[in-house]
Amino acid sequence: MAEIILNGNTYSFEKGESILDVANRNGVHIPTLCYLKEITPIGACRLCLVQVDGAKRLQAACVTYAMDGMKVETDNEYIWTHRKQMLDFILIKHPLDCPVCDKAGECMLQDTAYEFGMMSEKVSSEKPQDPKAYWNKIVYNSNLCVLCERCIKSCHEMTGCSALKMEDRGFYNHVTPAKGETLNCDFCGTCIDRCPVGALLDTQFHNQARVWDLDETTTASPFSASEGDVVYGVLDGKIERGKSVEGFQISSQSRFGFNYIENPSRIKTPLVKSGGDFSPKTWEEVISVLKDRLAGCKPENTAMLMGSRLTNEAIAAYKALMGAVGSKKIVTEADFTKPAFMKKYKEKFGTFANIRRADDLKKADLIFVVGADLRHEAVGLKWRMMNAVIHNDCKLITVGLKRYEYDVFTNKSFLADGGDFGGIFEKIKTDNAETFADVREYIKDAKKIAFIVGNEYTSSCPQPEAVLSFADFVGKDKMSAFLVANDKTNIYGLYAQELFANGYSADELIKDLEAKNIKNLFLVGFNNTYTGETAERLNNALRTAETVVAVDLFNDGTSAKANIFLPAKAALEVDGSFVKIGGRLARVRKVVDTPGEQKSDTEIASMLAKIFKAEIPPCPEEIYNTMLAGKSGYPEVKFNILDSCLVIKTEPSFNETAYKYEQPKSGEKTVFVNPRHHSGTITAKANFTFRDEFAVQKFHFQQAEETITAETCESAAKGIKLVTKKF
């Protein structure tokens, strides 16, 4: 194996590693400002200068490849003199505003200057006085920018948005939106977290607090199944900031949407409807009302609709509640989310769980994105996909109903007119046209092939098993991951606890409601934001039940059909766990307490169980330890050591899919999609409220998007109408 000598010590390295890579892996400190391991090296700051034996001048360690036998000095007076000169150049433009800068306390430039022993600037200069630029939810202060390009590279290589560029030259060089006057991106804030100084900040946190005053808690995202954990900073009982865990990314919802818990329309006391109007009650009073209404409750007359905002522990508690009632009539959001496809999926893989992990996308050398607009469904999968394309030279094939922003990175992109995905797959298998033959070559050459399947496919393809049969064509040995995109926070927790296809379907519930066989219905975290005949029939049928108990945050949407409302705590206010995409068991930690009488779902389930003479622990820790640990694939560990690194165990199979392609009938199809920046999880009320006036005026997460049809957009598939849901 090749070896390099750093400061007299010999280290082995892999081909393609830089001097900085080898040094970092072996604990040899080299200062940097522009370097990020998640992006390709930039070489802008020059603080990583090292002395290479035989070279005429100092070399930047981040962009100098290690070579066998190379001798390198990383720490001597000559090197540090030149590094300090580079830092002097940076400080010529950068004002020393640390006392009033939002980044103070976690600024890389501040830390680096301290490391270099530079307490003041050596070269006096006139500093720029340019106005701040407001790009919707992001504020850019070019006066503080050190031109490291981390934001530009991160946006391009980590998110695939490519929303930033560098403009002008020399002293006037600055970052600007790549197109137009503002950003067209995911608003994930990856650029904010990667900015080493205070040049990029989010408008909600700007000038709100000092970072050292924040009480920070790391928790699973309450909005998305595909992103990393979130660090929330709390001051005086309010969340002031959301940011990503180092090395990971979060969505716009997690970064900016946490204020939904402060929405003024949130219900904070129990409500009971009488004479058409709701009146507030104490918990003791509402339980007394429920005892009277549920007296003589029969199992066959009682059902439950369960949502995906619930933690695993809350799901288990409500499942146990229905066990106490003696009823198995539980329908969940999983019954409305790709139900036909998921049943075929289980026939093939023997499980509803995703095949392998989301991070396996990063290692793939060929990825098929099938009918998935990942910006809307699983932005975290898009980021991992981009990582594979940029850093693993992965080939990317999209088959969809429209062109996507990441199509600029694709090797081949196909439009499935009329939802005819099966026709595209058949051509890839057999058609001699060059474009299809190329894909066959990609498959032949690839060692790790991954699939991502989304809503556009499951909503429009008349043969849901088509992509599963195509997986047979690819072959079990080559398939490194098969992931079903989903925007629902804990949909995989519902699958894990076997609450889909469990013998009672949404259609059966609707028929029972229409026939007035269901007298008592529990709506626990369930909000019917779905479209189609089944969802519409459900909304109409809900009126037939005599007692409808809603457990939620807002009395709207489906919950508005209830005559008893029990206010629940949000995921930011409880402890527990979620199952994220790929089976990761993510730890939910209480971040804040919101004033009011609302209770956690596990506490509510425990209270309701007593009506039926049953005992359910109110504590999520006890529920996990007694009801989940070691069962249904959940790790057999104690709740207090769950750390977001454990996974739900599955033993998937790979059964051949019976399939014969049939050309779909002609005719226009309507496919409904969520608007961007909306998880569809919380309720129909606005997910987001903003404290700053600027955000209200300039950025609307839920503004209506145009309906896209083949007639109005050349990039849409023929015979397809894509309509944005309105929440």
PDB file of N, CA and C in Angstrom, residues 547-587:
ATOM      1  N   THR A 547     -70.024   9.173  18.304  1.00  0.00           N
ATOM      2  CA  THR A 547     -68.971   9.784  19.107  1.00  0.00           C
ATOM      3  C   THR A 547     -67.669   9.749  18.318  1.00  0.00           C
ATOM      4  N   VAL A 548     -67.189  10.918  17.964  1.00  0.00           N
ATOM      5  CA  VAL A 548     -65.914  11.028  17.239  1.00  0.00           C
ATOM      6  C   VAL A 548     -64.951  11.794  18.133  1.00  0.00           C
ATOM      7  N   VAL A 549     -63.893  11.119  18.561  1.00  0.00           N
ATOM      8  CA  VAL A 549     -62.909  11.702  19.464  1.00  0.00           C
ATOM      9  C   VAL A 549     -61.645  12.003  18.665  1.00  0.00           C
ATOM     10  N   ALA A 550     -61.281  13.275  18.589  1.00  0.00           N
ATOM     11  CA  ALA A 550     -60.064  13.673  17.875  1.00  0.00           C
ATOM     12  C   ALA A 550     -58.968  13.989  18.878  1.00  0.00           C
ATOM     13  N   VAL A 551     -57.792  13.425  18.645  1.00  0.00           N
ATOM     14  CA  VAL A 551     -56.614  13.736  19.455  1.00  0.00           C
ATOM     15  C   VAL A 551     -55.599  14.382  18.518  1.00  0.00           C
ATOM     16  N   ASP A 552     -55.431  15.690  18.651  1.00  0.00           N
ATOM     17  CA  ASP A 552     -54.576  16.385  17.688  1.00  0.00           C
ATOM     18  C   ASP A 552     -54.176  17.752  18.225  1.00  0.00           C
ATOM     19  N   LEU A 553     -53.526  18.544  17.356  1.00  0.00           N
ATOM     20  CA  LEU A 553     -53.058  19.866  17.743  1.00  0.00           C
ATOM     21  C   LEU A 553     -54.037  20.958  17.335  1.00  0.00           C
ATOM     22  N   PHE A 554     -54.685  20.755  16.161  1.00  0.00           N
ATOM     23  CA  PHE A 554     -55.585  21.763  15.614  1.00  0.00           C
ATOM     24  C   PHE A 554     -56.945  21.137  15.334  1.00  0.00           C
ATOM     25  N   ASN A 555     -57.989  21.893  15.606  1.00  0.00           N
ATOM     26  CA  ASN A 555     -59.346  21.416  15.370  1.00  0.00           C
ATOM     27  C   ASN A 555     -59.774  21.837  13.968  1.00  0.00           C
ATOM     28  N   ASP A 556     -59.198  21.173  12.974  1.00  0.00           N
ATOM     29  CA  ASP A 556     -59.491  21.512  11.588  1.00  0.00           C
ATOM     30  C   ASP A 556     -59.391  20.258  10.750  1.00  0.00           C
ATOM     31  N   GLY A 557     -59.674  20.395   9.458  1.00  0.00           N
ATOM     32  CA  GLY A 557     -59.580  19.235   8.587  1.00  0.00           C
ATOM     33  C   GLY A 557     -60.437  18.097   9.092  1.00  0.00           C
ATOM     34  N   THR A 558     -59.876  16.908   9.172  1.00  0.00           N
ATOM     35  CA  THR A 558     -60.606  15.737   9.648  1.00  0.00           C
ATOM     36  C   THR A 558     -61.051  15.915  11.094  1.00  0.00           C
ATOM     37  N   SER A 559     -60.199  16.528  11.903  1.00  0.00           N
ATOM     38  CA  SER A 559     -60.533  16.713  13.317  1.00  0.00           C
ATOM     39  C   SER A 559     -61.767  17.578  13.515  1.00  0.00           C
ATOM     40  N   ALA A 560     -62.088  18.427  12.554  1.00  0.00           N
ATOM     41  CA  ALA A 560     -63.264  19.285  12.668  1.00  0.00           C
ATOM     42  C   ALA A 560     -64.557  18.473  12.664  1.00  0.00           C
ATOM     43  N   LYS A 561     -64.476  17.201  12.237  1.00  0.00           N
ATOM     44  CA  LYS A 561     -65.669  16.341  12.243  1.00  0.00           C
ATOM     45  C   LYS A 561     -65.955  15.778  13.631  1.00  0.00           C
ATOM     46  N   ALA A 562     -65.026  15.980  14.571  1.00  0.00           N
ATOM     47  CA  ALA A 562     -65.156  15.387  15.906  1.00  0.00           C
ATOM     48  C   ALA A 562     -66.152  16.163  16.759  1.00  0.00           C
ATOM     49  N   ASN A 563     -66.717  15.483  17.751  1.00  0.00           N
ATOM     50  CA  ASN A 563     -67.545  16.172  18.746  1.00  0.00           C
ATOM     51  C   ASN A 563     -66.868  16.215  20.113  1.00  0.00           C
ATOM     52  N   ILE A 564     -65.718  15.548  20.208  1.00  0.00           N
ATOM     53  CA  ILE A 564     -64.867  15.663  21.395  1.00  0.00           C
ATOM     54  C   ILE A 564     -63.433  15.831  20.920  1.00  0.00           C
ATOM     55  N   PHE A 565     -62.759  16.873  21.411  1.00  0.00           N
ATOM     56  CA  PHE A 565     -61.388  17.150  20.978  1.00  0.00           C
ATOM     57  C   PHE A 565     -60.464  17.126  22.185  1.00  0.00           C
ATOM     58  N   LEU A 566     -59.404  16.299  22.078  1.00  0.00           N
ATOM     59  CA  LEU A 566     -58.410  16.189  23.141  1.00  0.00           C
ATOM     60  C   LEU A 566     -57.100  16.771  22.635  1.00  0.00           C
ATOM     61  N   PRO A 567     -56.626  17.876  23.221  1.00  0.00           N
ATOM     62  CA  PRO A 567     -55.422  18.544  22.719  1.00  0.00           C
ATOM     63  C   PRO A 567     -54.153  17.758  23.033  1.00  0.00           C
ATOM     64  N   ALA A 568     -53.355  17.519  22.005  1.00  0.00           N
ATOM     65  CA  ALA A 568     -52.138  16.711  22.149  1.00  0.00           C
ATOM     66  C   ALA A 568     -50.896  17.584  22.056  1.00  0.00           C
ATOM     67  N   LYS A 569     -49.828  17.095  22.645  1.00  0.00           N
ATOM     68  CA  LYS A 569     -48.534  17.742  22.505  1.00  0.00           C
ATOM     69  C   LYS A 569     -47.910  17.367  21.163  1.00  0.00           C
ATOM     70  N   ALA A 570     -47.087  18.256  20.654  1.00  0.00           N
ATOM     71  CA  ALA A 570     -46.396  18.017  19.390  1.00  0.00           C
ATOM     72  C   ALA A 570     -45.129  17.211  19.630  1.00  0.00           C
ATOM     73  N   ALA A 571     -44.517  16.766  18.538  1.00  0.00           N
ATOM     74  CA  ALA A 571     -43.292  15.971  18.647  1.00  0.00           C
ATOM     75  C   ALA A 571     -42.157  16.763  19.272  1.00  0.00           C
ATOM     76  N   LEU A 572     -42.209  18.094  19.180  1.00  0.00           N
ATOM     77  CA  LEU A 572     -41.178  18.920  19.801  1.00  0.00           C
ATOM     78  C   LEU A 572     -41.366  19.050  21.309  1.00  0.00           C
ATOM     79  N   GLU A 573     -42.468  18.483  21.818  1.00  0.00           N
ATOM     80  CA  GLU A 573     -42.804  18.626  23.236  1.00  0.00           C
ATOM     81  C   GLU A 573     -42.822  17.305  23.990  1.00  0.00           C
ATOM     82  N   VAL A 574     -42.353  16.230  23.338  1.00  0.00           N
ATOM     83  CA  VAL A 574     -42.419  14.903  23.957  1.00  0.00           C
ATOM     84  C   VAL A 574     -41.121  14.142  23.736  1.00  0.00           C
ATOM     85  N   ASP A 575     -40.993  13.031  24.443  1.00  0.00           N
ATOM     86  CA  ASP A 575     -39.917  12.071  24.206  1.00  0.00           C
ATOM     87  C   ASP A 575     -40.483  10.879  23.443  1.00  0.00           C
ATOM     88  N   GLY A 576     -39.620  10.191  22.712  1.00  0.00           N
ATOM     89  CA  GLY A 576     -40.070   9.016  21.978  1.00  0.00           C
ATOM     90  C   GLY A 576     -39.100   8.659  20.869  1.00  0.00           C
ATOM     91  N   SER A 577     -39.640   8.079  19.794  1.00  0.00           N
ATOM     92  CA  SER A 577     -38.802   7.690  18.653  1.00  0.00           C
ATOM     93  C   SER A 577     -39.645   7.633  17.392  1.00  0.00           C
ATOM     94  N   PHE A 578     -38.992   7.801  16.253  1.00  0.00           N
ATOM     95  CA  PHE A 578     -39.588   7.643  14.926  1.00  0.00           C
ATOM     96  C   PHE A 578     -38.804   6.576  14.171  1.00  0.00           C
ATOM     97  N   VAL A 579     -39.455   5.947  13.190  1.00  0.00           N
ATOM     98  CA  VAL A 579     -38.741   5.107  12.224  1.00  0.00           C
ATOM     99  C   VAL A 579     -38.604   5.918  10.944  1.00  0.00           C
ATOM    100  N   LYS A 580     -37.382   6.253  10.597  1.00  0.00           N
ATOM    101  CA  LYS A 580     -37.133   7.051   9.409  1.00  0.00           C
ATOM    102  C   LYS A 580     -36.934   6.147   8.193  1.00  0.00           C
ATOM    103  N   ILE A 581     -36.868   6.779   7.024  1.00  0.00           N
ATOM    104  CA  ILE A 581     -36.722   6.026   5.783  1.00  0.00           C
ATOM    105  C   ILE A 581     -35.439   5.192   5.833  1.00  0.00           C
ATOM    106  N   GLY A 582     -35.531   3.967   5.414  1.00  0.00           N
ATOM    107  CA  GLY A 582     -34.388   3.074   5.489  1.00  0.00           C
ATOM    108  C   GLY A 582     -34.278   2.354   6.819  1.00  0.00           C
ATOM    109  N   GLY A 583     -35.259   2.591   7.734  1.00  0.00           N
ATOM    110  CA  GLY A 583     -35.303   1.828   8.984  1.00  0.00           C
ATOM    111  C   GLY A 583     -34.549   2.429  10.144  1.00  0.00           C
ATOM    112  N   ARG A 584     -34.005   3.656   9.996  1.00  0.00           N
ATOM    113  CA  ARG A 584     -33.283   4.267  11.114  1.00  0.00           C
ATOM    114  C   ARG A 584     -34.242   4.597  12.242  1.00  0.00           C
ATOM    115  N   LEU A 585     -33.899   4.182  13.458  1.00  0.00           N
ATOM    116  CA  LEU A 585     -34.719   4.458  14.634  1.00  0.00           C
ATOM    117  C   LEU A 585     -34.227   5.770  15.236  1.00  0.00           C
ATOM    118  N   ALA A 586     -34.939   6.842  14.961  1.00  0.00           N
ATOM    119  CA  ALA A 586     -34.494   8.179  15.343  1.00  0.00           C
ATOM    120  C   ALA A 586     -35.087   8.578  16.685  1.00  0.00           C
ATOM    121  N   ARG A 587     -34.255   9.129  17.534  1.00  0.00           N
ATOM    122  CA  ARG A 587     -34.662   9.509  18.894  1.00  0.00           C
ATOM    123  C   ARG A 587     -35.370  10.857  18.888  1.00  0.00           C
TER     124      ARG A 587
END
